Amino acid sequence: MRPALLQTTLAVVVALATGAPGQARAQTVPDDALIARVIADLPDAIVTQHSRPQTLQARMAAAGVPAVSLAVFRDGQLAWARAWGHRDAALGGAVDATTLFQAASISKPVAALGAVLLAEAGKLALDADIGRGVPGWQAPGAITPRQLLSHTAGLSVSGFQGYAVGEAVPTTAQVLAGAAPANSPPVRVDGPVGREARYSGGGYVLLQALMAERAGQPFGAWMQAAVLAPLGMDRSSFAQPLPALAAPDAASGHQQGRPLPGRWHTYPELAAAGLWTTPTELGRVAAELQTALAGRPSRLLTPARAQQMLTPQAGGFGLGWVLDTRAGEPLFGHLGLNAGFEALLAASANPRGPQHAVVVMTNGQGGTALAQALLRAVAREVGWAAHAPRQVVAQALAPADLAALEGLYRGGGQSVAVEVLDGVAHLRDGGWQRAPLVPLSATRFAVENRPFDLLFSPAGTAGPGSVIRLDGDTPVRLQQTAPPLAGGPAPVPLLRGNMNGWGTDAAFNTPAEPGANHPWALIITLPAGLAEFKVAAADWDSLNLGAALGAGPIRPGQDVRLAPMGDNLRLAVDRAGRYQFSVSVDDPLRPRLQVQRLAD
């Protein structure tokens, strides 16, 4: 039944881009041949002579994503939109361009636009201490709305797992306090303020409460009046839970290809994750910034305000937006990951154009990789170099040559790892997407899912090797060091687990054995010696695979030592036996791992 449910279904666009007052509402007639080329091959970021076409239908089936919806904009106007698949893998129902999806964290830049407009109205000062502006919440020192918007306020709680149907839903104050029935920790200042970026959904919940206080009305009401209605986002809403009248028009969320019980989770963290929308309507937010940047008549923004939102702050974020530069082009965008929904928005910030924007929304865990591949296929066809796939000729290297590159590399304030897995070298840099290396020569490698190359100087008689990250005009040299807990057997055995469940009961891909005393636990019999535990998570609390990569071994449990190695953990087992690995996900994006040796 499942293949039939995933059969691709083309849908005619029924929503047109809303023009500014006095402008005609217009939509470019889509080129069916162009769309056919897009869905015939969704490429990887790097295409080699060995690459084969990957159709949209095949990508959807492989990812277990029942539906995907796409909108493409050019120069501030909707060019075309399409949707494929079904709202629910069990119940069916074809999606179209008006089907609602959860925007997840792409709610943040939309909320940021509402905050900027609140400042424009004189009700919020972006650079003033919020003080006691949120009743019941107080920071130990000064923090500002600008810091909340740019993730530089040093606040905790990176993300939220939502509330399943039937669960009690907390108030904003309860979420901030971490008080029942909230399922997330309290939002607190526990990092440096104003000096570096640390992604915090908790900061956006605080912003939500602050905006409601300053606007004198609920956050959702302000956003409806200030942002959604003026942009013609008539189907979009920050209403949580989703009203019953809108439910027939919404896609169900899916994990491991199965619908979520109750179809979706409720997110009272509105500014962080609570927007329901369509790609066509969500794209209007990006198009509005592009319109203002180019000096065209804008409904909401002056060119100066638009530029302010896209100006890098202390940690590199803009106000709500993730900023980047590729192929010499400034970019802005955001990813979204809620339980059962993943989405992507990518846009160019070049005021002189051409200005591209693409929004992809999916109703399945694993939809991000699908959305990125669809973005690349669109970029290839419309000539958007910043996101088009890169074509290279891959070279074949001997296993010994690859093995010589393995190790930790440090320098310039960075730490990365290079590992060989199944005959392919991988870069491990703390990013949540893996980065296979594609050999361009014996020493130069392209990096999948990263916008840079690596140039290696292999280890030899002159000492350890090094790697230079070739990233625009700012190359960084890192020196090779030995892997942590070196000296074990070769090759190091891999014990596979994963945290791609994002806080679901699929925390490990091997079910917990009988006798495990934790719902997210795995019991493994380990011999003495060295092993690696395969994980997929951006931040294992104190292990922190990005910031603490290559840190010294720690001892989280009896008779075993751990050390980060890329997105793996290396284990040195001092005493053979049965070990229980259990995961605490009070904060779903910062899980904590505990290891305990069980009695013989």
Coordinates of C-alpha atoms in Angstrom, one line a residue:
M1 CA 0.0 0.0 0.0
R2 CA 2.8 2.4 0.8
P3 CA 4.2 2.8 -2.7
A4 CA 0.8 3.7 -4.0
L5 CA 0.4 6.3 -1.3
L6 CA 3.7 7.8 -2.3
Q7 CA 2.8 8.0 -5.9
T8 CA 3.6 11.5 -7.1
T9 CA 0.6 13.8 -7.6
L10 CA 0.9 17.1 -9.4
A11 CA -1.3 19.9 -8.0
V12 CA -2.4 23.1 -9.7
V13 CA -1.5 26.3 -7.9
V14 CA -4.6 28.0 -6.6
A15 CA -2.9 30.7 -4.5
L16 CA -1.5 33.8 -6.3
A17 CA 1.2 36.1 -5.0
T18 CA -0.5 39.2 -3.4
G19 CA 0.8 42.4 -4.9
A20 CA 1.4 45.6 -3.0
P21 CA -1.5 48.2 -3.0
G22 CA -2.0 49.4 -6.5
Q23 CA -0.1 46.5 -8.1
A24 CA -1.7 43.7 -10.0
R25 CA -1.7 40.2 -8.5
A26 CA 0.5 38.2 -10.9
Q27 CA 2.0 34.8 -11.3
T28 CA 4.4 33.6 -13.9
V29 CA 3.1 30.7 -15.9
P30 CA 5.3 27.8 -14.9
D31 CA 7.3 25.9 -17.5
D32 CA 6.1 22.4 -17.3
A33 CA 9.2 21.1 -19.0
L34 CA 11.3 22.9 -16.4
I35 CA 9.3 21.3 -13.6
A36 CA 9.6 17.9 -15.2
R37 CA 13.4 18.3 -15.3
V38 CA 13.4 19.3 -11.6
I39 CA 11.5 16.2 -10.4
A40 CA 13.4 13.9 -12.7
D41 CA 16.7 14.4 -10.8
L42 CA 17.2 15.7 -7.3
P43 CA 21.0 15.7 -7.1
D44 CA 23.4 15.5 -4.2
A45 CA 25.4 18.6 -3.4
I46 CA 28.4 17.2 -5.4
V47 CA 27.8 15.4 -8.6
T48 CA 30.5 13.1 -10.0
Q49 CA 30.9 10.9 -13.0
H50 CA 29.4 8.1 -10.9
S51 CA 26.2 9.9 -9.9
R52 CA 22.9 8.6 -11.2
P53 CA 19.6 10.5 -11.5
Q54 CA 17.4 10.4 -8.3
T55 CA 13.8 11.2 -9.0
L56 CA 11.6 13.1 -6.5
Q57 CA 9.4 10.0 -6.1
A58 CA 12.5 7.8 -5.3
R59 CA 13.8 10.4 -2.8
M60 CA 10.4 10.7 -1.1
A61 CA 10.2 6.9 -0.8
A62 CA 13.7 6.5 0.6
A63 CA 13.2 9.3 3.1
G64 CA 9.7 8.0 4.2
V65 CA 8.2 11.4 3.5
P66 CA 4.6 11.2 2.2
A67 CA 4.3 14.8 0.9
V68 CA 6.4 17.7 -0.2
S69 CA 5.3 21.2 -1.2
L70 CA 7.4 23.8 -3.1
A71 CA 7.2 27.5 -4.0
V72 CA 9.7 29.3 -6.2
F73 CA 10.0 33.1 -6.2
R74 CA 12.0 35.4 -8.4
D75 CA 12.5 39.1 -7.8
G76 CA 9.9 39.3 -5.1
Q77 CA 7.1 37.5 -7.0
L78 CA 5.8 34.0 -7.0
A79 CA 7.0 32.2 -10.1
W80 CA 5.4 28.8 -9.5
A81 CA 4.4 26.3 -6.9
R82 CA 3.7 22.6 -6.8
A83 CA 2.9 19.9 -4.3
W84 CA 3.3 16.1 -4.5
G85 CA 2.2 13.2 -2.4
H86 CA -0.4 12.7 0.4
R87 CA -1.4 14.4 3.6
D88 CA -1.3 11.2 5.6
A89 CA 0.4 7.9 4.8
A90 CA -2.5 5.9 6.3
L91 CA -5.5 8.0 5.3
G92 CA -4.2 9.4 2.0
G93 CA -5.6 12.7 0.6
A94 CA -3.6 14.4 -2.1
V95 CA -1.8 17.6 -1.0
D96 CA -1.9 20.8 -3.1
A97 CA -0.2 24.2 -2.9
T98 CA -2.8 25.3 -0.2
T99 CA -2.1 22.4 2.2
L100 CA -0.9 23.6 5.6
F101 CA 2.4 22.4 7.1
Q102 CA 4.2 23.3 10.3
A103 CA 7.0 25.8 9.6
A104 CA 8.8 24.7 12.8
S105 CA 11.8 27.0 13.4
I106 CA 11.1 29.1 10.3
S107 CA 8.6 30.6 12.6
K108 CA 11.6 32.5 14.2
P109 CA 12.4 34.8 11.2
V110 CA 8.6 35.5 10.8
A111 CA 8.4 36.4 14.5
A112 CA 11.6 38.5 14.1
L113 CA 9.8 40.5 11.4
G114 CA 6.9 41.1 13.8
A115 CA 9.5 42.3 16.4
V116 CA 11.1 44.7 14.0
L117 CA 7.6 46.1 13.1
L118 CA 6.8 46.5 16.8
A119 CA 10.0 48.5 17.2
E120 CA 9.0 50.6 14.2
A121 CA 5.7 51.3 16.0
G122 CA 7.7 52.6 19.0
K123 CA 6.6 49.9 21.3
L124 CA 9.9 47.9 21.5
A125 CA 13.5 49.2 21.7
L126 CA 15.8 46.6 20.1
D127 CA 18.9 47.6 22.0
A128 CA 17.3 48.4 25.5
D129 CA 17.6 46.0 28.4
I130 CA 14.3 44.0 28.6
G131 CA 14.6 44.3 32.4
R132 CA 11.4 43.1 34.0
G133 CA 9.5 43.4 30.8
V134 CA 8.3 39.8 31.1
P135 CA 6.4 39.2 34.4
G136 CA 7.9 36.4 36.5
W137 CA 11.1 36.2 34.5
Q138 CA 14.3 38.1 35.2
A139 CA 17.8 37.8 33.8
P140 CA 20.9 38.2 36.1
G141 CA 22.1 41.0 33.9
A142 CA 21.1 43.1 30.9
I143 CA 19.9 41.4 27.7
T144 CA 18.2 43.0 24.7
P145 CA 15.6 42.1 22.1
R146 CA 18.3 42.3 19.5
Q147 CA 20.3 39.6 21.4
L148 CA 17.1 37.4 21.6
L149 CA 16.6 37.8 17.9
S150 CA 20.2 36.9 17.0
H151 CA 20.7 34.0 19.5
T152 CA 23.3 36.0 21.4
A153 CA 21.6 36.4 24.7
G154 CA 23.3 33.3 26.2
L155 CA 20.0 31.6 26.9
S156 CA 19.3 27.9 27.3
V157 CA 16.8 25.5 25.7
S158 CA 17.7 25.0 22.0
G159 CA 14.5 23.5 20.9
F160 CA 11.1 21.9 21.8
Q161 CA 9.4 18.6 21.2
G162 CA 5.8 19.8 21.3
Y163 CA 2.8 18.2 23.0
A164 CA 1.0 15.1 21.6
V165 CA -2.7 15.1 21.3
G166 CA -4.2 14.6 24.8
E167 CA -1.3 16.0 26.6
A168 CA -1.7 19.1 28.7
V169 CA -0.3 22.2 27.0
P170 CA 1.6 24.7 29.2
T171 CA 1.3 28.5 29.1
T172 CA 4.1 30.7 28.0
A173 CA 5.0 31.4 31.6
Q174 CA 5.2 27.7 32.4
V175 CA 7.5 27.1 29.4
L176 CA 9.8 29.9 30.5
A177 CA 9.8 28.5 34.1
G178 CA 10.1 24.8 33.0
A179 CA 7.1 24.2 35.2
A180 CA 4.5 21.4 34.7
P181 CA 3.1 20.6 32.3
A182 CA 6.0 21.9 30.3
N183 CA 8.3 19.1 29.0
S184 CA 11.3 21.4 28.5
P185 CA 13.8 22.8 31.1
P186 CA 13.5 26.4 32.3
V187 CA 14.8 29.2 30.1
R188 CA 17.8 30.8 31.8
V189 CA 20.9 32.7 31.0
D190 CA 23.7 30.1 31.2
G191 CA 26.2 31.3 28.6
P192 CA 28.0 34.5 27.5
V193 CA 25.7 37.4 26.6
G194 CA 26.3 39.4 23.5
R195 CA 29.6 37.8 22.4
E196 CA 28.7 34.6 20.6
A197 CA 25.8 32.8 19.0
R198 CA 24.1 29.9 20.7
Y199 CA 20.9 28.8 19.1
S200 CA 18.1 29.2 21.6
G201 CA 14.4 28.5 21.0
G202 CA 14.0 29.5 24.6
G203 CA 15.1 33.0 23.7
Y204 CA 12.3 33.2 21.2
V205 CA 9.7 32.1 23.8
L206 CA 11.0 35.0 25.9
L207 CA 10.7 37.2 22.9
Q208 CA 7.1 36.0 22.4
A209 CA 6.2 37.0 26.0
L210 CA 8.0 40.3 25.7
M211 CA 6.2 41.2 22.4
A212 CA 2.8 40.3 23.9
E213 CA 3.5 42.7 26.8
R214 CA 4.7 45.5 24.6
A215 CA 2.0 45.1 22.0
G216 CA -0.7 44.9 24.7
Q217 CA -2.3 41.9 22.9
P218 CA -1.5 38.2 22.5
F219 CA 1.5 37.4 20.3
G220 CA -0.6 35.6 17.7
A221 CA -2.9 38.6 17.4
W222 CA -0.1 41.0 16.9
M223 CA 1.5 38.8 14.3
Q224 CA -1.8 38.4 12.4
A225 CA -2.4 42.2 12.3
A226 CA 1.2 43.3 11.7
V227 CA 2.6 40.5 9.4
L228 CA 0.3 37.8 8.2
A229 CA -2.7 40.0 7.0
P230 CA -0.6 42.7 5.3
L231 CA 1.3 40.0 3.4
G232 CA -1.8 38.2 2.3
M233 CA -0.9 35.1 4.3
D234 CA -4.6 34.4 4.8
R235 CA -4.2 30.6 5.4
S236 CA -1.3 31.1 7.9
S237 CA -1.7 31.2 11.6
F238 CA 0.1 31.0 14.9
A239 CA -2.9 29.4 16.5
Q240 CA -1.9 26.4 18.7
P241 CA -3.5 23.9 18.8
L242 CA -4.6 24.1 15.2
P243 CA -8.3 25.0 15.0
A244 CA -10.6 22.1 14.1
L245 CA -11.9 23.9 11.0
A246 CA -8.3 24.1 9.6
A247 CA -7.5 20.4 10.3
P248 CA -8.9 19.0 7.0
D249 CA -6.5 21.4 5.1
A250 CA -3.4 20.3 7.1
A251 CA -0.8 17.6 6.4
S252 CA -0.1 15.0 9.1
G253 CA 3.4 14.8 10.6
H254 CA 5.3 11.5 10.2
Q255 CA 8.2 9.8 11.9
Q256 CA 9.9 6.7 10.3
G257 CA 7.2 7.0 7.6
R258 CA 4.3 6.5 10.1
P259 CA 1.8 9.2 11.0
L260 CA 2.1 10.8 14.4
P261 CA -0.6 9.8 16.9
G262 CA -3.2 12.6 16.6
R263 CA -1.5 13.8 13.3
W264 CA 0.7 16.4 14.9
H265 CA 2.1 18.0 18.0
T266 CA 1.0 21.3 19.5
Y267 CA 3.6 23.9 20.0
P268 CA 2.8 26.7 22.5
E269 CA 6.3 28.1 21.8
L270 CA 4.7 30.1 19.0
A271 CA 7.6 32.4 18.0
A272 CA 10.0 29.5 18.1
A273 CA 8.0 26.8 16.3
G274 CA 4.3 27.5 16.1
L275 CA 3.5 28.8 12.6
W276 CA 1.2 26.8 10.3
T277 CA 1.5 28.0 6.7
T278 CA 2.1 27.0 3.1
P279 CA 5.3 27.5 1.0
T280 CA 3.6 30.1 -1.1
E281 CA 2.6 32.2 1.9
L282 CA 5.8 31.6 3.8
G283 CA 7.8 32.7 0.8
R284 CA 6.1 36.1 0.9
V285 CA 8.1 37.0 4.0
A286 CA 11.4 36.4 2.2
A287 CA 10.0 38.2 -0.9
E288 CA 9.1 41.2 1.2
L289 CA 12.7 41.5 2.4
Q290 CA 14.0 41.2 -1.1
T291 CA 11.5 43.8 -2.4
A292 CA 12.6 46.3 0.3
L293 CA 16.3 45.6 -0.3
A294 CA 15.9 46.3 -4.0
G295 CA 14.1 49.6 -3.3
R296 CA 10.8 48.4 -4.8
P297 CA 7.6 49.5 -3.0
S298 CA 7.2 47.3 0.1
R299 CA 4.1 46.8 2.3
L300 CA 6.0 46.6 5.5
L301 CA 9.7 47.5 5.3
T302 CA 12.0 50.3 4.4
P303 CA 15.3 49.3 2.8
A304 CA 17.1 50.2 6.0
R305 CA 14.9 48.0 8.1
A306 CA 15.3 45.1 5.7
Q307 CA 19.1 45.5 5.7
Q308 CA 19.1 45.6 9.5
M309 CA 17.4 42.2 9.6
L310 CA 20.1 40.8 7.3
T311 CA 23.1 42.4 9.0
P312 CA 25.3 39.9 10.9
Q313 CA 25.2 40.3 14.6
A314 CA 27.8 39.2 17.2
G315 CA 27.4 35.5 16.3
G316 CA 26.8 35.7 12.6
F317 CA 23.1 35.4 12.7
G318 CA 20.9 38.2 11.4
L319 CA 17.7 39.2 13.2
G320 CA 15.9 35.9 12.9
W321 CA 17.7 34.7 9.8
V322 CA 20.7 32.4 9.2
L323 CA 23.1 34.3 7.0
D324 CA 25.6 32.8 4.5
T325 CA 27.6 33.6 1.4
R326 CA 28.0 31.2 -1.5
A327 CA 29.4 31.7 -5.0
G328 CA 30.0 35.3 -4.0
E329 CA 26.3 35.9 -3.3
P330 CA 24.9 36.9 0.1
L331 CA 22.1 34.6 1.3
F332 CA 19.6 34.3 4.0
G333 CA 17.3 31.5 5.1
H334 CA 16.4 29.0 7.8
L335 CA 15.6 25.3 8.4
G336 CA 12.6 24.0 10.4
L337 CA 12.4 20.7 12.3
N338 CA 9.3 19.9 14.4
A339 CA 8.1 16.5 15.3
G340 CA 7.0 15.0 12.0
F341 CA 7.6 18.1 9.9
E342 CA 10.8 19.5 8.3
A343 CA 11.1 22.6 6.1
L344 CA 13.6 24.9 4.4
L345 CA 13.6 28.5 3.2
A346 CA 16.5 29.7 1.1
A347 CA 16.8 33.2 -0.4
S348 CA 19.3 35.6 -2.0
A349 CA 20.0 38.9 -0.4
N350 CA 21.5 40.6 -3.5
P351 CA 19.6 43.9 -3.9
R352 CA 20.7 44.1 -7.6
G353 CA 19.3 40.7 -8.4
P354 CA 18.3 38.4 -9.8
Q355 CA 16.7 37.6 -6.5
H356 CA 15.8 33.9 -5.9
A357 CA 13.8 32.4 -3.1
V358 CA 12.7 28.8 -2.6
V359 CA 10.5 27.3 0.1
V360 CA 10.1 23.5 0.6
M361 CA 7.9 22.0 3.3
T362 CA 7.6 18.3 4.1
N363 CA 5.5 16.2 6.4
G364 CA 8.1 13.7 7.5
Q365 CA 11.2 13.2 9.6
G366 CA 14.1 13.1 7.1
G367 CA 12.5 15.8 5.0
T368 CA 15.4 18.2 5.3
A369 CA 17.7 16.2 3.0
L370 CA 14.9 15.8 0.5
A371 CA 14.2 19.6 0.7
Q372 CA 17.8 20.4 0.1
A373 CA 18.0 18.1 -2.9
L374 CA 14.9 19.7 -4.3
L375 CA 16.4 23.2 -3.8
R376 CA 19.5 22.1 -5.7
A377 CA 17.4 20.8 -8.6
V378 CA 15.5 24.1 -8.8
A379 CA 18.7 26.1 -8.5
R380 CA 20.2 24.0 -11.3
E381 CA 17.3 24.8 -13.7
V382 CA 16.9 28.5 -12.9
G383 CA 20.7 29.2 -12.9
W384 CA 21.0 30.0 -9.2
A385 CA 24.8 29.3 -8.7
A386 CA 24.7 29.6 -4.9
H387 CA 22.6 26.5 -4.4
A388 CA 23.2 24.6 -7.7
P389 CA 25.0 21.2 -7.4
R390 CA 28.7 21.2 -8.0
Q391 CA 30.0 18.9 -10.8
V392 CA 33.5 17.4 -10.2
V393 CA 35.5 14.4 -11.4
A394 CA 36.2 12.1 -8.5
Q395 CA 39.5 10.4 -8.2
A396 CA 40.1 6.9 -6.8
L397 CA 42.5 6.7 -3.8
A398 CA 44.0 3.7 -2.1
P399 CA 42.7 2.8 1.3
A400 CA 46.1 3.4 2.9
D401 CA 46.1 7.0 1.5
L402 CA 42.7 7.7 3.0
A403 CA 43.7 6.1 6.3
A404 CA 46.7 8.5 6.6
L405 CA 44.3 11.4 6.7
E406 CA 42.4 10.1 9.7
G407 CA 42.7 12.0 13.0
L408 CA 41.8 15.2 14.8
Y409 CA 42.8 18.6 13.3
R410 CA 43.0 21.7 15.4
G411 CA 43.8 25.4 14.6
G412 CA 42.3 28.8 14.2
G413 CA 39.9 28.1 17.1
Q414 CA 38.4 25.1 15.2
S415 CA 38.5 21.4 15.8
V416 CA 37.4 18.8 13.2
A417 CA 37.8 15.1 12.7
V418 CA 38.5 13.0 9.6
E419 CA 37.4 9.4 9.6
V420 CA 37.1 6.6 7.1
L421 CA 33.8 4.8 7.2
D422 CA 32.9 2.0 4.7
G423 CA 35.8 3.1 2.4
V424 CA 34.8 6.8 2.3
A425 CA 36.5 9.6 4.2
H426 CA 34.2 11.8 6.2
L427 CA 34.7 15.2 7.8
R428 CA 33.2 15.5 11.3
D429 CA 32.8 19.1 12.4
G430 CA 29.8 19.0 14.8
G431 CA 27.3 19.7 12.0
W432 CA 24.2 17.5 12.2
Q433 CA 24.6 16.5 8.6
R434 CA 27.4 14.1 7.7
A435 CA 30.0 15.4 5.3
P436 CA 31.6 12.7 3.0
L437 CA 34.8 13.8 1.2
V438 CA 35.1 13.5 -2.5
P439 CA 38.7 13.2 -3.7
L440 CA 39.6 15.7 -6.4
S441 CA 43.3 14.7 -6.2
A442 CA 45.5 12.9 -3.8
T443 CA 45.4 15.9 -1.5
R444 CA 42.4 18.0 -2.4
F445 CA 38.8 17.0 -1.4
A446 CA 35.4 18.5 -2.0
V447 CA 33.1 18.2 1.0
E448 CA 29.5 17.1 0.6
N449 CA 27.0 19.3 2.5
R450 CA 29.6 22.0 3.1
P451 CA 30.5 25.0 0.9
F452 CA 34.3 24.5 1.0
D453 CA 37.2 22.3 0.0
L454 CA 39.9 20.7 2.1
L455 CA 43.6 20.6 1.1
F456 CA 45.6 18.0 3.0
S457 CA 49.3 17.8 3.7
P458 CA 49.7 14.1 4.7
A459 CA 51.7 13.0 7.7
G460 CA 55.2 12.0 7.0
T461 CA 58.8 12.1 8.3
A462 CA 58.6 15.8 8.7
G463 CA 55.9 15.5 11.4
P464 CA 52.1 15.4 11.5
G465 CA 50.0 16.4 8.6
S466 CA 47.7 19.4 8.3
V467 CA 44.6 20.4 6.5
I468 CA 43.7 23.8 5.0
R469 CA 40.0 24.7 4.9
L470 CA 39.6 26.6 1.6
D471 CA 36.6 28.8 2.2
G472 CA 36.6 32.0 0.2
D473 CA 39.3 34.4 1.0
T474 CA 39.9 33.1 4.6
P475 CA 41.7 29.8 4.5
V476 CA 42.3 28.2 7.9
R477 CA 45.1 25.7 8.7
L478 CA 44.5 23.0 11.2
Q479 CA 47.2 20.6 12.5
Q480 CA 46.7 16.8 12.7
T481 CA 46.7 15.1 16.1
A482 CA 46.2 11.6 17.2
P483 CA 42.6 10.4 17.7
P484 CA 41.4 10.2 21.3
L485 CA 41.9 7.0 23.2
A486 CA 44.3 5.8 20.5
G487 CA 46.0 2.4 20.7
G488 CA 43.0 0.1 20.4
P489 CA 42.4 -2.5 17.8
A490 CA 42.2 -1.6 14.1
P491 CA 39.7 -1.2 12.6
V492 CA 37.7 0.2 15.5
P493 CA 34.3 -1.6 15.7
L494 CA 31.2 0.5 15.3
L495 CA 28.3 0.2 17.7
R496 CA 25.5 1.8 15.8
G497 CA 22.8 3.9 17.5
N498 CA 21.1 7.2 16.5
M499 CA 19.4 10.2 17.9
N500 CA 17.6 11.2 14.7
G501 CA 14.3 10.6 16.4
W502 CA 14.6 14.1 17.8
G503 CA 13.1 13.1 21.1
T504 CA 10.9 10.2 20.0
D505 CA 10.9 6.7 21.4
A506 CA 13.2 5.7 18.5
A507 CA 16.3 7.2 20.2
F508 CA 18.2 4.0 19.3
N509 CA 17.7 2.0 16.2
T510 CA 18.1 -1.2 18.1
P511 CA 15.2 -1.8 20.6
A512 CA 16.0 -1.8 24.3
E513 CA 16.7 -5.3 25.5
P514 CA 14.6 -6.9 28.3
G515 CA 15.9 -5.6 31.6
A516 CA 16.7 -2.1 30.4
N517 CA 15.5 0.3 33.2
H518 CA 15.1 3.3 30.9
P519 CA 12.7 3.7 28.0
W520 CA 15.4 5.0 25.7
A521 CA 18.2 2.6 26.5
L522 CA 20.4 0.1 24.8
I523 CA 22.2 -2.8 26.5
I524 CA 25.4 -3.9 24.8
T525 CA 27.9 -6.5 25.7
L526 CA 31.4 -5.1 25.3
P527 CA 34.8 -6.7 25.4
A528 CA 37.7 -4.8 26.9
G529 CA 39.4 -2.4 24.5
L530 CA 38.5 0.4 22.2
A531 CA 35.2 0.8 20.3
E532 CA 33.2 3.6 18.7
F533 CA 29.6 4.3 19.4
K534 CA 27.8 5.7 16.3
V535 CA 25.5 8.6 17.1
A536 CA 23.8 11.4 15.3
A537 CA 23.3 14.4 17.4
A538 CA 24.6 18.0 17.3
D539 CA 25.2 18.3 21.0
W540 CA 25.6 15.6 23.7
D541 CA 25.5 18.0 26.6
S542 CA 29.0 18.1 28.1
L543 CA 30.4 16.1 25.2
N544 CA 29.2 18.7 22.7
L545 CA 30.5 17.2 19.5
G546 CA 31.0 20.7 18.0
A547 CA 32.6 22.8 20.7
A548 CA 34.4 20.1 22.6
L549 CA 35.5 18.0 19.7
G550 CA 38.6 16.1 20.6
A551 CA 38.3 16.9 24.3
G552 CA 40.0 14.7 26.8
P553 CA 38.3 11.5 27.8
I554 CA 35.6 11.6 30.4
R555 CA 34.2 8.9 32.6
P556 CA 30.4 9.0 32.6
G557 CA 30.0 5.6 34.1
Q558 CA 31.8 2.7 35.8
D559 CA 34.6 1.0 33.9
V560 CA 34.3 3.0 30.6
R561 CA 35.8 6.2 29.2
L562 CA 34.4 8.3 26.4
A563 CA 35.8 10.9 24.1
P564 CA 34.2 12.7 21.1
M565 CA 35.4 11.7 17.6
G566 CA 33.5 13.7 15.1
D567 CA 29.9 12.7 15.5
N568 CA 31.0 9.4 17.0
L569 CA 32.0 8.6 20.6
R570 CA 35.0 6.5 21.2
L571 CA 34.8 4.2 24.1
A572 CA 37.7 2.7 26.0
V573 CA 36.3 -0.2 27.9
D574 CA 38.4 -1.1 30.9
R575 CA 36.4 -4.1 32.0
A576 CA 34.4 -6.4 29.7
G577 CA 30.7 -6.8 30.5
R578 CA 27.2 -5.7 29.8
Y579 CA 26.7 -1.9 29.6
Q580 CA 23.5 0.1 29.5
F581 CA 23.6 3.3 27.4
S582 CA 20.6 5.6 28.3
V583 CA 19.6 8.9 26.9
S584 CA 18.0 11.8 28.7
V585 CA 16.3 14.3 26.3
D586 CA 14.8 16.9 28.7
D587 CA 16.1 19.2 26.0
P588 CA 15.6 17.3 22.7
L589 CA 18.4 19.1 20.9
R590 CA 20.9 18.6 23.8
P591 CA 20.5 15.0 24.8
R592 CA 22.6 13.5 27.6
L593 CA 24.2 10.1 27.5
Q594 CA 24.8 8.0 30.6
V595 CA 26.7 4.7 30.6
Q596 CA 26.4 2.1 33.4
R597 CA 28.0 -1.3 33.7
L598 CA 25.4 -3.9 34.7
A599 CA 26.0 -6.5 37.3
D600 CA 27.4 -9.8 36.0

